[in-house]
CSV table of C-alpha atoms in Angstrom, one decimal:
chain,number,residue,atom,x,y,z
A,255,SER,CA,-2.1,13.8,-5.7
A,256,GLY,CA,-3.0,11.2,-8.3
A,257,GLY,CA,-1.6,8.3,-6.2
A,258,LEU,CA,1.5,7.6,-8.3
A,259,GLU,CA,4.8,7.7,-6.3
A,260,PHE,CA,8.4,6.9,-7.2
A,261,LEU,CA,11.3,5.9,-5.0
A,262,ASP,CA,14.2,8.3,-5.2
A,263,ALA,CA,17.9,7.5,-4.7
A,264,HIS,CA,17.6,8.2,-0.9
A,265,GLY,CA,14.8,5.7,-0.4
A,266,ARG,CA,12.1,8.4,-0.1
A,267,TRP,CA,8.7,8.0,-1.9
A,268,ILE,CA,8.1,11.1,-4.0
A,269,PRO,CA,4.6,11.9,-5.4
A,270,ALA,CA,4.3,12.3,-9.1
A,271,THR,CA,2.1,15.3,-9.0
A,272,PRO,CA,-0.3,15.3,-12.0
A,273,GLN,CA,0.3,18.0,-14.6
A,274,ALA,CA,-2.3,19.1,-17.1
A,275,ALA,CA,-1.9,17.6,-20.6
A,276,SER,CA,1.0,15.4,-19.5
A,277,LEU,CA,2.0,11.7,-19.9
A,278,VAL,CA,4.0,9.6,-17.4
A,279,CYS,CA,5.9,6.6,-18.6
A,280,ASN,CA,7.5,4.2,-16.1
A,281,LEU,CA,10.3,2.3,-17.7
A,282,GLY,CA,10.9,-1.3,-16.8
A,283,GLU,CA,13.9,-3.7,-16.6
A,284,VAL,CA,14.0,-4.4,-20.4
A,285,VAL,CA,14.7,-0.7,-21.2
A,286,GLN,CA,17.2,-0.6,-18.4
A,287,LEU,CA,19.0,-3.6,-19.9
A,288,LEU,CA,18.8,-2.2,-23.5
A,289,SER,CA,20.2,1.2,-22.4
A,290,ALA,CA,23.0,-0.3,-20.2
A,291,GLY,CA,21.5,1.5,-17.2
A,292,VAL,CA,21.2,4.9,-18.9
A,293,TYR,CA,17.4,4.7,-18.4
A,294,PRO,CA,16.9,2.9,-15.1
A,295,ALA,CA,13.7,1.0,-14.3
A,296,THR,CA,11.4,3.1,-12.2
A,297,VAL,CA,10.6,1.8,-8.7
A,298,HIS,CA,7.1,3.0,-8.2
A,299,ARG,CA,3.8,2.4,-6.4
A,300,VAL,CA,0.3,3.6,-6.8
A,301,LEU,CA,-1.7,4.6,-3.7
A,302,ARG,CA,-5.5,5.0,-3.7
A,303,PRO,CA,-6.3,8.7,-3.5
A,304,LYS,CA,-8.1,9.8,-0.3
A,305,GLN,CA,-10.6,11.7,-2.4
A,306,ALA,CA,-12.1,10.7,-5.7
A,307,VAL,CA,-10.2,12.4,-8.5
A,308,GLY,CA,-10.5,12.0,-12.3
A,309,ARG,CA,-7.6,10.2,-13.9
A,310,LEU,CA,-6.9,7.8,-16.7
A,311,SER,CA,-4.5,5.0,-16.2
A,312,LEU,CA,-3.5,2.6,-19.0
A,313,PRO,CA,-1.0,0.1,-17.7
A,314,TYR,CA,0.8,-1.9,-20.4
A,315,PHE,CA,3.3,-4.6,-19.6
A,316,TRP,CA,5.6,-6.1,-22.3
A,317,ASN,CA,8.2,-8.7,-21.6
A,318,PRO,CA,10.3,-10.7,-24.1
A,319,SER,CA,10.3,-14.4,-24.0
A,320,LEU,CA,12.3,-16.0,-21.2
A,321,ASP,CA,15.0,-17.2,-23.6
A,322,ALA,CA,15.5,-13.9,-25.4
A,323,GLU,CA,19.0,-12.5,-25.4
A,324,ILE,CA,19.0,-8.8,-24.6
A,325,GLU,CA,22.0,-6.8,-25.6
A,326,ALA,CA,22.6,-3.2,-24.6
A,327,LEU,CA,22.3,-0.6,-27.4
A,328,ASP,CA,25.0,1.9,-28.1
A,329,LEU,CA,23.2,5.0,-26.8
A,330,GLN,CA,26.2,7.3,-26.1
A,331,GLN,CA,25.5,9.6,-29.1
A,332,PRO,CA,21.7,9.7,-28.9
A,333,VAL,CA,21.7,10.3,-25.1
A,334,ALA,CA,24.2,13.2,-25.5
A,335,ASN,CA,22.0,14.7,-28.2
A,336,LEU,CA,18.9,14.5,-26.1
A,337,ARG,CA,20.6,16.4,-23.3
A,338,GLY,CA,21.4,19.2,-25.7
A,339,ARG,CA,25.1,18.5,-26.0
A,340,PRO,CA,26.9,18.3,-29.3
A,341,PRO,CA,27.9,14.8,-30.3
A,342,ALA,CA,31.4,13.8,-29.1
A,343,SER,CA,34.0,13.9,-31.8
A,344,GLU,CA,35.6,10.6,-32.6
């Protein structure tokens, strides 16, 4: 295991098993707010591996200013399209 774990809906820590040529992106509260909860913030932790393993970790944290107003985006159509469903007719 690479050490990254995420908390599932039942309160269990699930290891994010490393996959070759993959990228893991944990989303934070700003994306959760922008998406009106469609993309929830990932509750996660990183444990130190018991054995030395090669991995690359590039954490990047971005936060708007404290007085920024964040409004949810209308993601109904884009999310439906990402899930392979045709757009809902109006």
